[in-house]
């Protein structure tokens, strides 16, 4: 079986999904984006590119990732069957590697010797550095000073992999500022440099290209579900949304089905301490339309158009916007976006860990929480697929802090006592 990349509808000739997307970039980048678009369209149908990508996805990333029936979680909810698409099994622990590897392979094909990337928590930086090491590319990762301080282990990982991490001290010294710096680098070094963008955001063709590279998640789900349930489409799909790449990856094969065959597609946004508090990262529920990082989308901005710093318990959802195709899905009713708070995500994480022995990433825990709530409202013959975007090892220390486990807690007796799904932990 050789990989074929799906041919979902592309954005219009201005790079827009409905009124979202486009290319709001300096003039100097337009030829580079055109070059990338042309190279991507050619690679998409080139058997040599596809068979190399296919081999790496299987042998390096560990695909296909399993579709797992979470029986005890299902029993707990007492409604629809809950399946988990296990992207946490991927090498480097999340879905991001699917996209990084494909873009790095495209960089090689385009003759670029150097790749750059932006990173917040370091997940996309580590995945990019991994792909660069594998393919022998020079790699520079832009990271905010504040994030460098919080994620020193990931900085060291990137260094071990041979990448240079450049500290960004402008603005709030976080992800959006690192992205601005990466775009600036690209403008300067566009001839020999490929920009590996980490989600379905940025100027056209990135949102469509990243979607196509992540769509393997949904394409596998189709045949895996057919094998166990006798049908390709579940009744609902739930995925967490930062920029939106893991969600688009599992939505895409279903989003263009006729309405009566389409499952409910639900993205969970990080509602942080509550959308009403302003301390959140829910761009659909609490944002408005604006331009960031070259693209028109729902954004968290104030009356002056300034970006409000986002907040979420999970660093991966801490982005002040949501990709243009999601904005279009939201506006046209193809998908729904629901807010899930920090406390609810923490509850979702504990629930899945206790009931299934799977520690999910805090990002994915937002989707788990909502899926359980949703399953309760559905019938036992109905099916929900949750995209388990990543594993939670990276979050264990943070969870211990949030659950207020004392540093000197005895290590033999469990510090967190039985079913205590602690609702008020963040109060
Ligand atoms: C980065 C990350 C996300 C958020 O990114 P998307 O582009 O919205 O998918 C979600 N889950 C995990 C585990 C991540 O590392």
Coordinates of C-alpha atoms and ligand atoms in Angstrom, one line a residue:
X1 CA 0.0 0.0 0.0
X2 CA 1.6 3.3 -1.1
X3 CA 0.5 6.5 0.4
X4 CA -1.6 8.8 -1.7
X5 CA -2.2 12.3 -0.5
X6 CA -5.9 13.3 -0.4
X7 CA -7.3 15.9 -2.8
X8 CA -9.7 17.9 -0.7
X9 CA -11.0 21.2 -2.0
X10 CA -8.2 23.8 -2.0
X11 CA -8.8 27.4 -1.0
X12 CA -9.8 29.9 -3.7
X13 CA -7.1 31.6 -5.9
X14 CA -6.5 34.2 -3.2
X15 CA -5.8 31.4 -0.7
X16 CA -9.1 31.8 1.1
X17 CA -11.6 29.5 2.8
X18 CA -14.7 31.6 2.6
X19 CA -13.6 35.0 4.0
X20 CA -10.7 33.6 6.0
X21 CA -7.1 32.9 5.2
X22 CA -5.2 34.7 2.4
X23 CA -1.7 36.0 2.3
X24 CA -1.1 39.1 4.5
X25 CA 2.7 39.1 4.2
X26 CA 5.5 41.4 3.0
X27 CA 5.8 41.6 -0.8
X28 CA 9.2 39.8 -0.6
X29 CA 7.5 36.6 0.6
X30 CA 5.0 36.2 -2.2
X31 CA 7.4 34.6 -4.7
X32 CA 8.5 32.2 -1.9
X33 CA 4.9 31.2 -1.1
X34 CA 4.3 30.7 -4.8
X35 CA 7.4 28.5 -5.1
X36 CA 6.2 26.5 -2.1
X37 CA 2.7 26.1 -3.5
X38 CA 4.1 24.9 -6.9
X39 CA 6.5 22.5 -5.2
X40 CA 3.8 21.2 -2.9
X41 CA 1.3 20.5 -5.7
X42 CA 4.0 18.7 -7.7
X43 CA 5.1 16.6 -4.7
X44 CA 1.6 15.6 -3.9
X45 CA 1.3 13.5 -7.0
X46 CA 5.0 12.4 -7.3
X47 CA 5.4 8.7 -6.6
X48 CA 9.0 9.1 -5.4
X49 CA 8.0 11.7 -2.8
X50 CA 5.0 9.8 -1.7
X51 CA 6.8 6.5 -1.3
X52 CA 9.6 8.0 0.8
X53 CA 7.0 9.8 3.0
X54 CA 5.1 6.6 3.3
X55 CA 8.2 4.7 4.4
X56 CA 9.1 7.2 7.0
X57 CA 5.6 7.5 8.4
X58 CA 5.6 3.7 8.9
X59 CA 9.1 3.0 9.9
X60 CA 10.1 6.2 11.7
X61 CA 6.9 7.6 13.1
X62 CA 5.2 4.2 13.8
X63 CA 2.1 4.6 11.7
X64 CA -0.7 3.6 11.4
X65 CA -1.6 4.6 14.9
X66 CA -4.2 2.3 16.5
X67 CA -7.9 3.1 16.8
X68 CA -8.6 1.9 20.3
X69 CA -12.0 1.2 21.9
X70 CA -11.9 2.8 25.4
X71 CA -14.3 0.3 27.0
X72 CA -14.0 1.4 30.6
X73 CA -14.3 5.1 29.7
X74 CA -17.4 4.1 27.6
X75 CA -18.9 2.3 30.5
X76 CA -18.2 5.2 32.8
X77 CA -20.0 7.6 30.5
X78 CA -22.9 5.2 29.9
X79 CA -23.8 6.2 26.3
X80 CA -22.1 6.1 23.0
X81 CA -19.0 4.0 22.3
X82 CA -15.8 6.1 22.7
X83 CA -12.8 5.2 20.4
X84 CA -9.4 6.9 20.7
X85 CA -7.2 7.6 17.7
X86 CA -3.9 7.1 19.3
X87 CA -1.6 9.8 17.9
X88 CA 0.2 9.6 21.3
X89 CA 1.9 6.5 20.0
X90 CA 3.8 8.4 17.3
X91 CA 7.5 8.9 17.7
X92 CA 8.1 12.1 19.7
X93 CA 4.7 11.7 21.3
X94 CA 2.2 13.6 19.3
X95 CA 0.7 14.3 15.9
X96 CA 3.1 17.1 15.1
X97 CA 5.8 14.8 13.6
X98 CA 3.4 13.9 10.7
X99 CA 3.6 17.4 9.4
X100 CA 7.2 18.2 10.3
X101 CA 8.5 15.2 8.5
X102 CA 6.5 15.9 5.4
X103 CA 7.6 19.5 5.3
X104 CA 11.3 18.6 5.9
X105 CA 11.1 16.1 3.0
X106 CA 9.6 18.9 0.8
X107 CA 12.5 21.1 1.9
X108 CA 15.0 18.5 0.7
X109 CA 13.1 18.2 -2.6
X110 CA 13.2 21.9 -3.1
X111 CA 16.9 21.9 -2.6
X112 CA 16.8 24.0 0.7
X113 CA 19.6 23.2 3.1
X114 CA 18.3 25.1 6.1
X115 CA 14.9 24.9 8.0
X116 CA 13.5 27.2 10.5
X117 CA 10.6 26.8 12.9
X118 CA 8.7 28.6 15.7
X119 CA 7.8 26.9 18.9
X120 CA 5.8 27.7 22.1
X121 CA 6.1 24.9 24.5
X122 CA 8.8 23.3 22.4
X123 CA 6.8 20.4 20.9
X124 CA 6.9 21.7 17.3
X125 CA 10.5 22.7 17.8
X126 CA 11.5 19.2 18.9
X127 CA 9.5 17.6 16.1
X128 CA 11.2 19.9 13.6
X129 CA 14.6 19.4 15.0
X130 CA 14.0 15.6 14.9
X131 CA 13.0 15.7 11.2
X132 CA 16.0 18.0 10.4
X133 CA 18.4 15.6 12.1
X134 CA 16.9 12.6 10.2
X135 CA 17.3 14.4 6.9
X136 CA 20.6 16.2 7.5
X137 CA 19.2 19.7 7.4
X138 CA 20.5 22.8 9.4
X139 CA 17.8 23.8 11.8
X140 CA 17.1 27.0 13.7
X141 CA 14.1 27.2 16.1
X142 CA 12.7 30.6 17.4
X143 CA 11.4 30.5 20.9
X144 CA 10.2 33.2 23.3
X145 CA 12.5 33.9 26.3
X146 CA 9.6 33.2 28.7
X147 CA 8.9 29.8 27.0
X148 CA 12.7 28.9 27.1
X149 CA 12.6 29.5 30.8
X150 CA 9.5 27.3 31.3
X151 CA 10.6 24.5 28.9
X152 CA 14.3 24.1 29.5
X153 CA 14.1 20.3 28.9
X154 CA 12.8 20.8 25.4
X155 CA 15.5 23.4 24.7
X156 CA 18.1 20.8 25.7
X157 CA 16.4 18.2 23.5
X158 CA 16.6 20.5 20.5
X159 CA 20.2 21.2 21.2
X160 CA 21.0 17.5 21.4
X161 CA 19.3 17.0 18.1
X162 CA 21.7 19.6 16.6
X163 CA 19.3 22.5 16.3
X164 CA 20.1 26.1 17.4
X165 CA 17.4 27.7 19.6
X166 CA 17.2 31.4 19.2
X167 CA 15.7 33.4 22.1
X168 CA 13.0 36.0 21.2
X169 CA 12.6 38.9 23.7
X170 CA 10.1 41.0 21.8
X171 CA 6.4 41.5 22.8
X172 CA 5.4 39.0 25.5
X173 CA 8.4 36.7 24.7
X174 CA 6.0 33.8 23.8
X175 CA 4.8 31.9 20.7
X176 CA 3.3 34.8 18.7
X177 CA 6.6 36.7 19.0
X178 CA 8.6 33.7 18.1
X179 CA 6.4 33.3 15.0
X180 CA 7.0 36.9 14.0
X181 CA 10.8 36.4 14.3
X182 CA 10.7 33.2 12.2
X183 CA 8.8 35.1 9.5
X184 CA 11.4 37.8 9.6
X185 CA 14.2 35.2 9.3
X186 CA 12.4 33.7 6.3
X187 CA 12.1 37.1 4.6
X188 CA 15.8 37.6 4.9
X189 CA 17.0 34.1 4.0
X190 CA 14.2 33.0 1.6
X191 CA 16.6 31.6 -1.0
X192 CA 18.1 28.7 1.0
X193 CA 15.6 28.4 3.9
X194 CA 12.4 26.5 4.3
X195 CA 10.0 27.6 7.0
X196 CA 8.4 24.6 8.8
X197 CA 5.1 25.9 10.1
X198 CA 3.6 24.0 13.0
X199 CA -0.2 24.2 12.5
X200 CA -3.0 25.0 10.0
X201 CA -2.3 28.7 10.2
X202 CA -0.1 31.2 8.4
X203 CA -0.3 32.5 4.7
X204 CA -1.6 30.3 1.9
X205 CA -0.5 27.5 1.1
X206 CA 0.4 26.5 4.7
X207 CA -3.2 25.9 6.1
X208 CA -4.1 23.6 3.1
X209 CA -0.7 21.9 3.0
X210 CA -0.5 21.2 6.7
X211 CA -4.1 19.9 6.6
X212 CA -3.2 17.5 3.8
X213 CA -0.1 16.2 5.7
X214 CA -2.2 15.7 8.9
X215 CA -5.2 14.1 7.1
X216 CA -3.5 10.7 7.4
X217 CA -5.1 10.7 10.9
X218 CA -8.7 10.8 9.5
X219 CA -7.9 8.7 6.4
X220 CA -6.6 5.9 8.7
X221 CA -9.7 6.3 10.9
X222 CA -11.9 5.6 8.0
X223 CA -10.6 2.1 7.2
X224 CA -9.9 1.3 10.9
X225 CA -13.5 2.1 11.8
X226 CA -14.9 0.2 8.8
X227 CA -13.0 -2.9 10.1
X228 CA -14.6 -2.7 13.6
X229 CA -17.9 -1.0 13.1
X230 CA -18.7 -1.8 9.5
X231 CA -18.9 1.9 8.6
X232 CA -16.3 4.6 7.8
X233 CA -18.0 7.6 9.6
X234 CA -18.6 7.7 13.3
X235 CA -21.5 9.8 14.7
X236 CA -19.2 12.4 16.2
X237 CA -15.5 13.3 16.2
X238 CA -14.0 15.3 19.0
X239 CA -10.5 16.9 18.8
X240 CA -8.8 19.7 20.7
X241 CA -7.9 22.9 18.9
X242 CA -4.9 25.2 19.3
X243 CA -4.0 26.4 15.8
X244 CA -6.1 23.4 14.7
X245 CA -3.9 20.9 12.9
X246 CA -4.7 17.7 14.8
X247 CA -8.4 18.6 14.5
X248 CA -8.3 19.3 10.8
X249 CA -6.3 16.1 10.3
X250 CA -9.1 14.0 11.6
X251 CA -12.0 16.2 10.3
X252 CA -10.8 16.7 6.7
X253 CA -11.9 13.3 5.2
X254 CA -15.4 13.8 6.7
X255 CA -15.8 17.6 6.3
X256 CA -16.7 17.5 2.6
X257 CA -19.2 14.7 2.9
X258 CA -22.9 15.6 2.2
X259 CA -24.5 16.9 5.3
X260 CA -26.6 13.8 5.9
X261 CA -23.5 11.6 5.9
X262 CA -21.2 13.9 7.9
X263 CA -20.5 13.1 11.5
X264 CA -20.7 15.9 14.1
X265 CA -17.3 17.5 14.0
X266 CA -16.5 19.1 17.3
X267 CA -13.4 21.1 18.2
X268 CA -12.6 21.8 21.9
X269 CA -11.1 25.2 22.5
X270 CA -9.1 26.0 25.6
X271 CA -11.5 28.1 27.8
X272 CA -8.7 28.5 30.5
X273 CA -10.2 30.0 33.6
X274 CA -13.5 30.6 31.8
X275 CA -14.3 32.5 28.6
X276 CA -16.0 35.3 30.7
X277 CA -12.8 35.9 32.7
X278 CA -10.8 36.9 29.6
X279 CA -8.1 34.4 30.8
X280 CA -8.5 31.8 28.0
X281 CA -7.4 30.8 24.5
X282 CA -10.8 30.3 22.9
X283 CA -10.6 32.2 19.6
X284 CA -14.0 31.2 18.3
X285 CA -16.0 31.6 21.5
X286 CA -14.1 34.7 22.7
X287 CA -12.4 36.2 19.7
X288 CA -13.1 38.3 16.6
X289 CA -11.9 38.5 13.0
X290 CA -8.5 39.9 12.4
X291 CA -5.1 39.2 10.8
X292 CA -2.2 37.5 12.4
X293 CA 0.8 35.7 11.0
X294 CA -0.3 36.3 7.4
X295 CA -3.8 35.0 7.7
X296 CA -7.4 36.3 8.4
X297 CA -8.9 34.3 11.2
X298 CA -10.7 34.5 14.5
X299 CA -8.3 36.1 16.9
X300 CA -8.1 37.2 20.5
X301 CA -7.6 40.9 20.1
X302 CA -8.7 44.0 22.0
X303 CA -10.5 47.2 20.8
X304 CA -7.2 48.5 19.5
X305 CA -6.6 45.4 17.5
X306 CA -3.8 44.3 19.9
X307 CA -3.4 40.6 20.6
X308 CA -4.6 39.7 24.1
X309 CA -2.1 37.2 25.6
X310 CA -3.9 33.8 25.6
X311 CA -4.0 31.5 28.6
X312 CA -4.4 27.8 28.9
X313 CA -3.4 25.0 31.2
X314 CA -1.9 23.3 28.1
X315 CA 0.9 25.1 26.3
X316 CA -0.1 23.6 23.0
X317 CA -3.5 25.3 23.0
X318 CA -2.0 28.6 24.0
X319 CA -2.2 30.3 20.5
X320 CA -4.3 33.5 20.1
X321 CA -5.9 32.4 16.8
X322 CA -7.5 29.4 15.0
X323 CA -6.8 28.3 11.4
X324 CA -8.8 29.8 8.6
X325 CA -10.4 26.6 7.5
X326 CA -11.8 26.1 11.0
X327 CA -13.1 29.6 10.9
X328 CA -14.9 28.8 7.7
X329 CA -16.2 25.5 9.1
X330 CA -17.5 27.4 12.1
X331 CA -19.2 30.1 10.0
X332 CA -20.8 27.5 7.7
X333 CA -21.9 25.0 10.4
X334 CA -19.6 22.2 9.1
X335 CA -18.0 21.9 12.6
X336 CA -18.8 23.2 16.1
X337 CA -16.3 24.7 18.6
X338 CA -17.0 24.3 22.3
X339 CA -15.0 25.8 25.2
X340 CA -13.5 23.4 27.8
X341 CA -11.9 24.9 30.9
X342 CA -8.5 24.2 32.6
X343 CA -10.3 22.4 35.5
X344 CA -12.4 20.3 33.1
X345 CA -9.3 19.3 31.1
X346 CA -7.6 18.3 34.4
X347 CA -10.6 16.2 35.2
X348 CA -10.5 14.6 31.7
X349 CA -6.8 13.7 32.2
X350 CA -7.4 12.0 35.5
X351 CA -10.4 10.2 34.2
X352 CA -8.6 8.6 31.2
X353 CA -5.6 7.8 33.3
X354 CA -7.6 6.1 36.0
X355 CA -10.0 4.2 33.7
X356 CA -7.7 3.2 30.8
X357 CA -4.1 3.5 32.0
X358 CA -3.5 6.2 29.4
X359 CA -2.0 9.5 30.4
X360 CA -3.1 12.0 27.7
X361 CA -1.5 15.3 27.0
X362 CA -3.3 18.2 28.7
X363 CA -4.3 19.4 25.2
X364 CA -6.0 16.1 24.3
X365 CA -7.6 16.0 27.8
X366 CA -9.9 18.9 26.7
X367 CA -11.3 16.6 24.0
X368 CA -11.6 13.6 26.4
X369 CA -13.6 15.7 28.8
X370 CA -16.1 16.8 26.2
X371 CA -16.4 13.4 24.6
X372 CA -17.5 11.9 27.9
X373 CA -20.1 14.6 28.4
X374 CA -21.3 14.1 24.8
X375 CA -21.4 10.3 25.1
X376 CA -23.8 10.6 27.9
X377 CA -26.3 12.3 25.6
X378 CA -26.0 9.5 22.9
X379 CA -27.2 5.9 22.5
X380 CA -25.0 2.8 23.0
X381 CA -25.0 1.9 19.3
X382 CA -23.6 5.3 18.4
X383 CA -19.9 6.0 18.0
X384 CA -17.6 8.8 19.0
X385 CA -13.9 9.0 17.9
X386 CA -11.6 11.2 20.0
X387 CA -8.3 12.3 18.5
X388 CA -5.8 11.6 21.3
X389 CA -3.3 14.1 19.9
X390 CA -0.5 13.4 22.3
X391 CA 0.8 11.7 25.4
X392 CA 0.9 13.3 28.8
X393 CA 4.4 12.5 30.0
X394 CA 5.5 16.1 29.3
X395 CA 2.7 17.3 31.6
X396 CA 3.2 15.1 34.6
X397 CA 5.2 17.7 36.7
X398 CA 2.7 20.4 35.8
X399 CA -0.3 18.2 36.8
X400 CA 1.4 17.4 40.1
X401 CA 1.7 21.1 40.8
X402 CA -1.9 21.8 39.8
X403 CA -3.2 18.9 42.0
X404 CA -1.1 20.3 44.8
X405 CA 0.8 17.1 45.5
X406 CA 3.4 18.1 48.1
X407 CA 7.0 17.7 47.0
X408 CA 7.7 15.4 50.0
X409 CA 4.6 13.2 49.4
X410 CA 5.3 9.6 50.2
X411 CA 6.1 7.8 47.0
X412 CA 4.6 4.4 47.9
X413 CA 1.1 5.4 49.1
X414 CA -0.6 7.1 46.2
X415 CA -0.6 10.8 47.0
X416 CA -3.8 11.3 45.1
X417 CA -6.4 9.1 46.7
X418 CA -8.9 6.9 44.8
X419 CA -11.6 8.0 42.5
X420 CA -11.1 11.6 43.6
X421 CA -11.7 13.3 40.3
X422 CA -10.8 16.6 41.7
X423 CA -13.1 19.2 40.4
X424 CA -12.1 22.1 42.5
X425 CA -8.3 21.7 42.1
X426 CA -7.9 25.0 40.4
X427 CA -10.3 27.0 42.5
Ligands
LIG1 C1 0.7 21.3 19.7 C2 -0.3 20.4 20.2 C3 -1.7 20.6 20.0 C4 -2.3 21.8 19.4 O1 -1.9 22.0 18.0 P1 -3.0 21.9 16.9 O2 -2.3 22.4 15.7 O3 -4.2 22.6 17.3 O4 -3.2 20.4 16.7 C5 -2.6 19.6 20.5 N1 -2.2 18.5 21.1 C6 -0.8 18.3 21.3 C7 -0.4 17.0 22.0 C8 0.1 19.2 20.9 O5 1.4 18.9 21.1

